[in-house]
Short mmCIF file of C-alpha atoms in Angstrom, two decimals:
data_model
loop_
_atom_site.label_atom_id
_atom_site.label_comp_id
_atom_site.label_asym_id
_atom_site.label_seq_id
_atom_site.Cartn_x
_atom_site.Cartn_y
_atom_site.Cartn_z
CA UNK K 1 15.90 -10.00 -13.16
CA UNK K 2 15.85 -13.66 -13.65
CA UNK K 3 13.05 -15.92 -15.01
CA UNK K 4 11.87 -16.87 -11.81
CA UNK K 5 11.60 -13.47 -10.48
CA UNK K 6 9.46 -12.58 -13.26
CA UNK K 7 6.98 -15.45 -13.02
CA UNK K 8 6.68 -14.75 -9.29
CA UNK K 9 5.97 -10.89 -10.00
CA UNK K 10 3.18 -12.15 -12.65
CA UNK K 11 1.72 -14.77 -10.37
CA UNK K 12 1.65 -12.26 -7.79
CA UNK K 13 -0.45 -9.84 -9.91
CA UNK K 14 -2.57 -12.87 -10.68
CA UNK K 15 -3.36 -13.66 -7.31
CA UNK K 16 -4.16 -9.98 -6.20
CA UNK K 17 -6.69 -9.47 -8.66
CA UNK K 18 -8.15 -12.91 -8.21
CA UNK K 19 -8.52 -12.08 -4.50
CA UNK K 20 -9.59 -9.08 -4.68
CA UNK K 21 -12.64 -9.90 -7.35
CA UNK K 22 -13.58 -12.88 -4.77
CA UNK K 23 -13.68 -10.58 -1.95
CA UNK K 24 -15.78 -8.14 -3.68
CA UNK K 25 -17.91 -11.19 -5.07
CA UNK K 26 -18.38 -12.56 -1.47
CA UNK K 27 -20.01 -9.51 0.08
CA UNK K 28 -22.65 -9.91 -2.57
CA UNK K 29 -23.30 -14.01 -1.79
CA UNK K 30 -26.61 -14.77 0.40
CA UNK K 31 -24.63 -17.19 2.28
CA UNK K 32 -22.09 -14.56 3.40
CA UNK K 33 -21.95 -15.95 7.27
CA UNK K 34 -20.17 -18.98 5.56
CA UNK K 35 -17.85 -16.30 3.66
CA UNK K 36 -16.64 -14.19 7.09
CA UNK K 37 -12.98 -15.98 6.77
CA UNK K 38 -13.03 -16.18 3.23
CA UNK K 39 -13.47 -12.08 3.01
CA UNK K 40 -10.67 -11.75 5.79
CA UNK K 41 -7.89 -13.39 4.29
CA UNK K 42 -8.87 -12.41 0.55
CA UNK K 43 -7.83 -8.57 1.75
CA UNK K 44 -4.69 -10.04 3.45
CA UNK K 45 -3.47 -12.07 0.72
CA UNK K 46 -4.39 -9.12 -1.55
CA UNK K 47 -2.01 -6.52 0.41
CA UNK K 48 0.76 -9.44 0.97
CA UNK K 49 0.86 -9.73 -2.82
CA UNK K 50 0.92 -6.16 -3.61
CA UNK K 51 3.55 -6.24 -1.05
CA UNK K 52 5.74 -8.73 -2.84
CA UNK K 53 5.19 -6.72 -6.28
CA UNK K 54 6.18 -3.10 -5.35
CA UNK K 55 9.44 -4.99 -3.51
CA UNK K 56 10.14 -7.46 -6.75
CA UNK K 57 9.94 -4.66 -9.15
CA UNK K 58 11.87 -2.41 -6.84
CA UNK K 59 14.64 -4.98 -6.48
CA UNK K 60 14.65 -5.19 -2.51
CA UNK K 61 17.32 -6.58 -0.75
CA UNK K 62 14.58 -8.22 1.54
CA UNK K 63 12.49 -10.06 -1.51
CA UNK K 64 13.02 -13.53 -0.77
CA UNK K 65 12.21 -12.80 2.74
CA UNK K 66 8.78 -11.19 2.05
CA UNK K 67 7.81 -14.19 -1.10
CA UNK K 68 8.35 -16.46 2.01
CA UNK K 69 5.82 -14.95 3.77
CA UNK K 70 3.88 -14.22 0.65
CA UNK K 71 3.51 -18.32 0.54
CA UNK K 72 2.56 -18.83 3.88
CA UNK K 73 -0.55 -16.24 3.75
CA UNK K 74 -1.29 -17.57 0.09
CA UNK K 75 -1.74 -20.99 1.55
CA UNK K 76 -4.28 -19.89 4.50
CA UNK K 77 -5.70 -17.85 1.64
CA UNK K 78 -5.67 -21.05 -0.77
CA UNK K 79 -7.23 -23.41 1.99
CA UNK K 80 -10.04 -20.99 2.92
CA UNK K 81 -11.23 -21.03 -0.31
CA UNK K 82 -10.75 -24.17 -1.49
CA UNK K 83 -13.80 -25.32 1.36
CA UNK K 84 -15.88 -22.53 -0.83
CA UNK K 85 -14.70 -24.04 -4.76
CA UNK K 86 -17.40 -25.78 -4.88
CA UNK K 87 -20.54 -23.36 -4.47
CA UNK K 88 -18.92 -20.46 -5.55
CA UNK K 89 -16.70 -20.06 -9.02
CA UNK K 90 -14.68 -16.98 -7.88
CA UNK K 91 -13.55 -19.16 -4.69
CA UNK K 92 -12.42 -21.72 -6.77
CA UNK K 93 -10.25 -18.89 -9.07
CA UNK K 94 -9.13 -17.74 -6.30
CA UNK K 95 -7.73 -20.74 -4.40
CA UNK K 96 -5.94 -22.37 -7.86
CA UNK K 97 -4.44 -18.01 -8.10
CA UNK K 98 -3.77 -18.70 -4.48
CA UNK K 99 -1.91 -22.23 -4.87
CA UNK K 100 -0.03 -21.12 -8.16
CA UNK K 101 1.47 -17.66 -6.30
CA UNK K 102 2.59 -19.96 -3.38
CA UNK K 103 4.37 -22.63 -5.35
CA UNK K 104 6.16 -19.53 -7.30
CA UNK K 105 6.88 -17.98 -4.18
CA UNK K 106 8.11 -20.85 -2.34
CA UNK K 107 10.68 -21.91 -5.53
CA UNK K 108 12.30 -17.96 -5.52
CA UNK K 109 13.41 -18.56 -1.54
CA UNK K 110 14.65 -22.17 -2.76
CA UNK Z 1 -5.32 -5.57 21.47
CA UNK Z 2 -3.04 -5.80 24.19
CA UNK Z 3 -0.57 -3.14 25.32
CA UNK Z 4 2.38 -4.65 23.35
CA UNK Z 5 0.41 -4.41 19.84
CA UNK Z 6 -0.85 -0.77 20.52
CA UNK Z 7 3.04 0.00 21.20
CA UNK Z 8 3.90 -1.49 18.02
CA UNK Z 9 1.44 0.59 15.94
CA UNK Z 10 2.69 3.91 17.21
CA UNK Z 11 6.21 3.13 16.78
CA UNK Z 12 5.35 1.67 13.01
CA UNK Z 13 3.64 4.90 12.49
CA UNK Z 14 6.27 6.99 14.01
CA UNK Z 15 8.70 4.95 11.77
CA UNK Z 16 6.82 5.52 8.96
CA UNK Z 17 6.98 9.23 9.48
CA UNK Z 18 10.92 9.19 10.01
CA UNK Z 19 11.52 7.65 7.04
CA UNK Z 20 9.26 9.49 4.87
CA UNK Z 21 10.57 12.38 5.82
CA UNK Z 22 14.22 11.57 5.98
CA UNK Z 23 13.44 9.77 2.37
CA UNK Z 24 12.86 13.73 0.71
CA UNK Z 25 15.08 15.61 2.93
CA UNK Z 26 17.87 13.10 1.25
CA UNK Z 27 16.94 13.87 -2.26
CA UNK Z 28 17.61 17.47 -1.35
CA UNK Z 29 20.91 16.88 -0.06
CA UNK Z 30 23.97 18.13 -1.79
CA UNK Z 31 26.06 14.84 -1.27
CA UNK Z 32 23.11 13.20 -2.47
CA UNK Z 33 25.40 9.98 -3.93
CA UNK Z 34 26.70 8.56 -0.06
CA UNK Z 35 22.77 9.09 0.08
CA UNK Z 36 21.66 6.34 -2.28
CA UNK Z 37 21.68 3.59 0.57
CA UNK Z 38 19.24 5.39 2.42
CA UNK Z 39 16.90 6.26 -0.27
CA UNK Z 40 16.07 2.68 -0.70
CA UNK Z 41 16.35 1.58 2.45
CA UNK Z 42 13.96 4.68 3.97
CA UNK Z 43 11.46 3.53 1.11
CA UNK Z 44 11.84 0.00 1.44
CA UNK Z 45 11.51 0.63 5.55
CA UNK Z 46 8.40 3.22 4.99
CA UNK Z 47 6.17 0.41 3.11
CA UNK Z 48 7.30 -2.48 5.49
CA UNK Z 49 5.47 -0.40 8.22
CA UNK Z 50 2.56 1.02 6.39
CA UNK Z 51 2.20 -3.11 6.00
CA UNK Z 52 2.93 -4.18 9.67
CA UNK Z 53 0.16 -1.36 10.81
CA UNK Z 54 -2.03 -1.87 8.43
CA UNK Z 55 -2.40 -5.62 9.56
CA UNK Z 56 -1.97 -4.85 13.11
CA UNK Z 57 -4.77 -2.81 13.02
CA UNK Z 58 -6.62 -5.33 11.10
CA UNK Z 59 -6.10 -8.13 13.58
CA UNK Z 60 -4.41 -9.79 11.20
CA UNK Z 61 -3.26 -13.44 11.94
CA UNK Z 62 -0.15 -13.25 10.37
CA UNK Z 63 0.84 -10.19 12.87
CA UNK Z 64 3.86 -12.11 14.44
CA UNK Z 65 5.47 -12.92 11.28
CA UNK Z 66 5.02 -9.45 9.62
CA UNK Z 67 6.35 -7.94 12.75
CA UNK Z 68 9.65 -10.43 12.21
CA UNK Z 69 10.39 -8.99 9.23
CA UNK Z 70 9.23 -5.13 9.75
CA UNK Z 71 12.52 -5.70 12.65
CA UNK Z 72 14.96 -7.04 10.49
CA UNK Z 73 14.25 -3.98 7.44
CA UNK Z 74 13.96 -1.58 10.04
CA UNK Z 75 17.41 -3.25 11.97
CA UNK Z 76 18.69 -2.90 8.07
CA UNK Z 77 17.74 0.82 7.91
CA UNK Z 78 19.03 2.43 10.91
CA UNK Z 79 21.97 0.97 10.09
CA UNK Z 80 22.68 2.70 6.97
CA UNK Z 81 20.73 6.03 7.97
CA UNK Z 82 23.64 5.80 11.32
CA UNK Z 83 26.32 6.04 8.98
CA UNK Z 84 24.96 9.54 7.68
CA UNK Z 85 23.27 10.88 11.41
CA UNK Z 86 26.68 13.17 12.23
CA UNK Z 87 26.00 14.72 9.01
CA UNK Z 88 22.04 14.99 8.46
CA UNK Z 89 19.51 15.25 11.05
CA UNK Z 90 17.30 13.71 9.72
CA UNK Z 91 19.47 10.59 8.75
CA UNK Z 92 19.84 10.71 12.70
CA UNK Z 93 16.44 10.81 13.72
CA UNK Z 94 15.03 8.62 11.14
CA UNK Z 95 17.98 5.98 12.60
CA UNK Z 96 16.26 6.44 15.92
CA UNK Z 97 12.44 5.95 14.92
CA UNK Z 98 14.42 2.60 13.07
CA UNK Z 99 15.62 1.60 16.09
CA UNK Z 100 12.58 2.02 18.63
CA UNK Z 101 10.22 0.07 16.34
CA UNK Z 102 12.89 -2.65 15.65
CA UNK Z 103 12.58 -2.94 19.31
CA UNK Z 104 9.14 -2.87 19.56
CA UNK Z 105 8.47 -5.37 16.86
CA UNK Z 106 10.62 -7.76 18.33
CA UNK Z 107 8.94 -7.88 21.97
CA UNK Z 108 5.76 -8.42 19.52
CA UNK Z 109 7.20 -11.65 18.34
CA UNK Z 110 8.97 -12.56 21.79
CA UNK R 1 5.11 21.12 7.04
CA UNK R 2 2.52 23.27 8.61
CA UNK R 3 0.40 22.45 10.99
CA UNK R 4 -2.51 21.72 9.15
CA UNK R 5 -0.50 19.26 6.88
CA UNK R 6 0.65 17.70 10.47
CA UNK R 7 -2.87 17.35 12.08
CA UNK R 8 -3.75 16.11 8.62
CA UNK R 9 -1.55 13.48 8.89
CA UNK R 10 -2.81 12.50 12.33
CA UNK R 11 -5.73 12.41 11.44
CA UNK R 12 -5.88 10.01 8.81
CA UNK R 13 -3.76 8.00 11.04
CA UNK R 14 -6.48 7.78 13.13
CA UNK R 15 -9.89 7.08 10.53
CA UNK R 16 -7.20 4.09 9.08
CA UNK R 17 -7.41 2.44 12.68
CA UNK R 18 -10.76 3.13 13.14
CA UNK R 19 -11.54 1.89 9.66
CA UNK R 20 -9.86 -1.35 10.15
CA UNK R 21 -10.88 -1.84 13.44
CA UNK R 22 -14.48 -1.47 11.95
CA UNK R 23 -13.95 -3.64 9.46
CA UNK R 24 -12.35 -6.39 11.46
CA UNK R 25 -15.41 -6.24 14.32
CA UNK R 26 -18.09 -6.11 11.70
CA UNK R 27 -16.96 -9.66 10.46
CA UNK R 28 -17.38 -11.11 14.12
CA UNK R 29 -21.06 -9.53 14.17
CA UNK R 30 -23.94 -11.85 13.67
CA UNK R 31 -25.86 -9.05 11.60
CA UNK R 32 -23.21 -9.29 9.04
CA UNK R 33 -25.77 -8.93 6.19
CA UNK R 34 -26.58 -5.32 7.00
CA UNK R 35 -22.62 -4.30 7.64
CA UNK R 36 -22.33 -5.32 3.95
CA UNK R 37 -21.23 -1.59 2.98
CA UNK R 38 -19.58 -0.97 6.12
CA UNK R 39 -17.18 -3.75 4.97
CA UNK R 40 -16.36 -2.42 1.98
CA UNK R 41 -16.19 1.44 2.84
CA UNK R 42 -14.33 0.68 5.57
CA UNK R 43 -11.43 -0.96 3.57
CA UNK R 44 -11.57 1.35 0.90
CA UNK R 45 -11.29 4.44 3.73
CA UNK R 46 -8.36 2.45 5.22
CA UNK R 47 -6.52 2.65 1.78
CA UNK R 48 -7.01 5.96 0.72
CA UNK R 49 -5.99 7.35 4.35
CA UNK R 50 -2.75 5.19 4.17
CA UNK R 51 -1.81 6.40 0.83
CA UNK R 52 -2.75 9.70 2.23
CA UNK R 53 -0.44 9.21 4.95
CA UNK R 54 1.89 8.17 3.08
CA UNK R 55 1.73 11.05 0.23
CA UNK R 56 1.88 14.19 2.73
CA UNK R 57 4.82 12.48 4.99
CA UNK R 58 7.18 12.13 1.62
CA UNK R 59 6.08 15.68 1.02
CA UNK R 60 4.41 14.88 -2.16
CA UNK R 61 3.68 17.56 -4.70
CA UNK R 62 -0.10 15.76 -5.19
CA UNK R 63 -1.00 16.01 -1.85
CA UNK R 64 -3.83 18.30 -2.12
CA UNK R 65 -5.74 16.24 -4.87
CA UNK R 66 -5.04 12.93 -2.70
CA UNK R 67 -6.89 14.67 0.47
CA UNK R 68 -9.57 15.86 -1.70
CA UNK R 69 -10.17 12.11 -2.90
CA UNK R 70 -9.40 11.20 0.86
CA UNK R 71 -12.31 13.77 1.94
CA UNK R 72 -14.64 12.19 -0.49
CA UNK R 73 -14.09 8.62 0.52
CA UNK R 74 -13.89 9.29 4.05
CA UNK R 75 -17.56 11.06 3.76
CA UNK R 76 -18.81 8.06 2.09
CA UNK R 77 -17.39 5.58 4.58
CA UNK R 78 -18.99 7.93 8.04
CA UNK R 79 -22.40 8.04 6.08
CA UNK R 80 -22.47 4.37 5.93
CA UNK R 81 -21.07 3.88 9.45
CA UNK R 82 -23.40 6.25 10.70
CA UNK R 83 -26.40 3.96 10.01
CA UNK R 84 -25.13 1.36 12.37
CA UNK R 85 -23.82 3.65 15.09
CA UNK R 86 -26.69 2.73 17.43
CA UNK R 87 -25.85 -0.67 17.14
CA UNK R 88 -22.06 -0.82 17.05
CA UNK R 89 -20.00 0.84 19.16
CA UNK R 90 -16.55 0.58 16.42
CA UNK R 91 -19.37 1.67 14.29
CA UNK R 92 -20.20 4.93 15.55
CA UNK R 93 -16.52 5.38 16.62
CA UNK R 94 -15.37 5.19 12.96
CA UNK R 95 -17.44 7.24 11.26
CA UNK R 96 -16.74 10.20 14.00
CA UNK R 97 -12.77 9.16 13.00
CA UNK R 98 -13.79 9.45 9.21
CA UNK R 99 -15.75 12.69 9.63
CA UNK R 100 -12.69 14.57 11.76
CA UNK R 101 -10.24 13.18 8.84
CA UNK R 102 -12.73 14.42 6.20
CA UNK R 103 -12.74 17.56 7.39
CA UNK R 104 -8.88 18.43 8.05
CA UNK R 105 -8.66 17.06 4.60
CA UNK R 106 -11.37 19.81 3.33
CA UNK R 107 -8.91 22.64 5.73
CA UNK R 108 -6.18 21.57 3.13
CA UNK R 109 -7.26 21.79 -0.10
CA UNK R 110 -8.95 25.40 1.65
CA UNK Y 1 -15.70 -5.72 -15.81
CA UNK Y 2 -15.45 -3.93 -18.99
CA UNK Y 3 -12.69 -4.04 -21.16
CA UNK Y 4 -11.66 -0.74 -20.66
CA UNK Y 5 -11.31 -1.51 -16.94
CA UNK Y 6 -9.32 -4.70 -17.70
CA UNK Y 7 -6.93 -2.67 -19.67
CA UNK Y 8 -6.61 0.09 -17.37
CA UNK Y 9 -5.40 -2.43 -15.27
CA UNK Y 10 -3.26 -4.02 -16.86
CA UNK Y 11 -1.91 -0.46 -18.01
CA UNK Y 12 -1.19 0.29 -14.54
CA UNK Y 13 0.31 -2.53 -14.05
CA UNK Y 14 2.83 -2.06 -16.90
CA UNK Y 15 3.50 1.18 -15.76
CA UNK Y 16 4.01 0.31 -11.65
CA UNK Y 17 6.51 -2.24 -12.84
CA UNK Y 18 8.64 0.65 -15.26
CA UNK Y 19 8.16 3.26 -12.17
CA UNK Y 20 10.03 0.75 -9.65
CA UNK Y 21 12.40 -0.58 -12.32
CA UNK Y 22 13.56 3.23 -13.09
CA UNK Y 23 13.79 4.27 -10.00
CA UNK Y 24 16.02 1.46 -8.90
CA UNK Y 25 17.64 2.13 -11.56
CA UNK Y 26 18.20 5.75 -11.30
CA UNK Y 27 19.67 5.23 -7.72
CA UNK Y 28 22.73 3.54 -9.98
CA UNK Y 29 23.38 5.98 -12.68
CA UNK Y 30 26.50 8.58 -12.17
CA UNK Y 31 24.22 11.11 -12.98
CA UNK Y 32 22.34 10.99 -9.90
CA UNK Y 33 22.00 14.25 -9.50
CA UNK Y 34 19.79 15.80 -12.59
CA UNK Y 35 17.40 12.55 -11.78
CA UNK Y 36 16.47 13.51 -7.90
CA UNK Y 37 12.71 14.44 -9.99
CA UNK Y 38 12.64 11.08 -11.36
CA UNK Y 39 13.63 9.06 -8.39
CA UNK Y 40 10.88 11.30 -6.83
CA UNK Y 41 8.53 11.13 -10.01
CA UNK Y 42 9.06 7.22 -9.71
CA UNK Y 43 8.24 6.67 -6.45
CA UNK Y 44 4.83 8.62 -6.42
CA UNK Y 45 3.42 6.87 -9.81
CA UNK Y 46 4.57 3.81 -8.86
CA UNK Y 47 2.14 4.22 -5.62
CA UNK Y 48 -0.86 5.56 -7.57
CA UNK Y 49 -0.82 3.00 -9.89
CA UNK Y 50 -0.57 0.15 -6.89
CA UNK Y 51 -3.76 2.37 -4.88
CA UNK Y 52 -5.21 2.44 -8.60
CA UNK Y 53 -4.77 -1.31 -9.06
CA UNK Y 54 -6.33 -2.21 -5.98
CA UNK Y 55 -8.98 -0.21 -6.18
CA UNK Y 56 -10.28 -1.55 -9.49
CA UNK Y 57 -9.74 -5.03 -8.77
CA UNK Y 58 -12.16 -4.72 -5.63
CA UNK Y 59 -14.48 -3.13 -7.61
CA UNK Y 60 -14.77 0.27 -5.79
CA UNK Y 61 -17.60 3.05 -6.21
CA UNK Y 62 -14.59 5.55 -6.39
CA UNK Y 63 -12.40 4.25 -9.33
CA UNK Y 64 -13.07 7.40 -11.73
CA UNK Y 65 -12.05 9.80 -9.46
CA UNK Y 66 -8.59 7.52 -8.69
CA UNK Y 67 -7.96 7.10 -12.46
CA UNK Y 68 -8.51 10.54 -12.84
CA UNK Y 69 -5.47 11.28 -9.97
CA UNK Y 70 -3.53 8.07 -11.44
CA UNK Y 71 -3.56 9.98 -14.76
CA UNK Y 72 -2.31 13.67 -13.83
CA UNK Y 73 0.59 11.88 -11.71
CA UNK Y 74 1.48 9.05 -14.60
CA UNK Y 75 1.78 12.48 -17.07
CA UNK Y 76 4.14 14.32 -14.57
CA UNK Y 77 6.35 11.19 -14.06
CA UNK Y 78 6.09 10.89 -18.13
CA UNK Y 79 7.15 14.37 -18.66
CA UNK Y 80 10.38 14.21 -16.01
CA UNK Y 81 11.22 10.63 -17.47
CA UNK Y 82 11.13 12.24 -20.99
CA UNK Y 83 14.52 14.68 -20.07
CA UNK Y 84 16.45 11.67 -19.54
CA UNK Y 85 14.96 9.36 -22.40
CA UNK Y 86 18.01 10.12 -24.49
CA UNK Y 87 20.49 9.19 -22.30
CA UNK Y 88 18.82 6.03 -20.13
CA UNK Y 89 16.73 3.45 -21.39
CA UNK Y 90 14.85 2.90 -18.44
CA UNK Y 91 13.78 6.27 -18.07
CA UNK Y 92 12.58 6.25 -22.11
CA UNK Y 93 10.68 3.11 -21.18
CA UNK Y 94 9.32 4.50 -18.12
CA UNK Y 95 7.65 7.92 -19.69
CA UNK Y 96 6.38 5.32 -22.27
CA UNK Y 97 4.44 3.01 -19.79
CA UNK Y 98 3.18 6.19 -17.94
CA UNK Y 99 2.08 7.92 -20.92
CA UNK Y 100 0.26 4.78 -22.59
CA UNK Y 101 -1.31 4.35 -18.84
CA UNK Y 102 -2.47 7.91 -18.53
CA UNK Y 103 -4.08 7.81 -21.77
CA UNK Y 104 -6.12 4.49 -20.70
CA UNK Y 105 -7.00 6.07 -17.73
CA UNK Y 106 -8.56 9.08 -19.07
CA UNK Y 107 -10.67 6.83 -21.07
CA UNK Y 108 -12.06 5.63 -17.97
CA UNK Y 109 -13.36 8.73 -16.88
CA UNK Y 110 -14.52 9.71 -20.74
#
């Protein structure tokens, strides 16, 4: 396993727990209307990234395919909560967990 | 959900099953080492649809993309499990389930 | 696999589609602050029946301790839903999916 | 989040990352045949600890009983790892990570 691999399984981890402690934080925010997209795509980024783990660690044949797509749904993720950063703290972890995992992602398919 | 993504699910799920099943029938096997192909492939096929229904179910928005990739490991799998379905029935059927959802998934994406 | 441990299996297949169909509608509602639960149940219900699913189709030696957990949850989640079943049509829908899975689950571990 | 919750997450974490790299690993060896329980063992641990992951990252009412499950299933994948601890290094380092995570999980349920 080569450096890059293992900063892209860690980021991965990284991201998953930061999503899903932001998606568990939103359903207790009053302003949850504002949250609705921010609660879908924490789950989806969560499950990509476990995803790309259990395939990284398993050595698939396929990883490079799923990191791409692991960068594409960390991006949505990121951008979601980036509009949130600024009222809520876990948004803002999340997005920068979000933009890290996608720029690892994005240099093991380079 | 249109008739296309309920089609999709049920084949995912039926694939799902195949492989499973096919992945501890081939640890039982006596020629267990022209088996080792399969048992990664029928593991790394099983969790790619677990995923793809999952986020069908979920409405995800990244459906079409997940579905792209659930075709090519699936495309991946029957082809190994094809090499083994004169020998093992299970090898055969789970190459079938591989096939139908392959199919499937790609009409998703078409 | 007997048919208990087959109906199981279809069972859970259904409460995880139920679950996230749940959980996607109740996002879209505009009484989203008292679905707050539902959200959350509903996800964590999706996850233990796709593990579950997962578990009894590899044959799994832990499969009885997973569908007790799988009972539990499942109960949890159909109490919940069961509040908003007058209101919500995936609602009410759900938790009759998590209360059939609940209880094939309880014929298992019998 | 206590610290005994952070560490039982990072525990499992460890220990999901030894389960995949061992059973990838095992699917190499020449000895395939006296490791069909660990290639099994693997597989199921590996998935508990990913459920077991999730499910305290998000928070969820139900993490005792999970840590409870992720512990009996990290001790049988420690005990079939041990047998081969002598002869492959990935299996000695697997029991290890499932042992130190089954102990961290039974202080979560203490």
């Amino acid at each position: 396993m080569n450096a890059t691999q293992k900063q892209c399984i860690e980021e991965c981890l990284e991201c998953l727990k930061a999503c899903n402690y932001c998606f568990d934080s939103c359903l207790n925010e009053s302003d949850l209307n504002s949250l609705k997209g921010c609660i879908k795509l924490t789950r989806e980024c969560a499950e990509i990234c476990e995803y790309a783990v259990s395939a990284m660690t398993r050595n698939s044949a396929f990883m490079n395919q799923i990191c791409q797509l692991c960068a594409e749904i960390c991006e949505a993720c990121a951008k979601e909560c980036r509009k949130h950063a600024e009222h809520h703290e876990h948004c803002k972890k999340c997005a920068e967990a979000c933009e890290r995992c996608a720029e690892v992602c994005r240099s093991m398919i380079a």
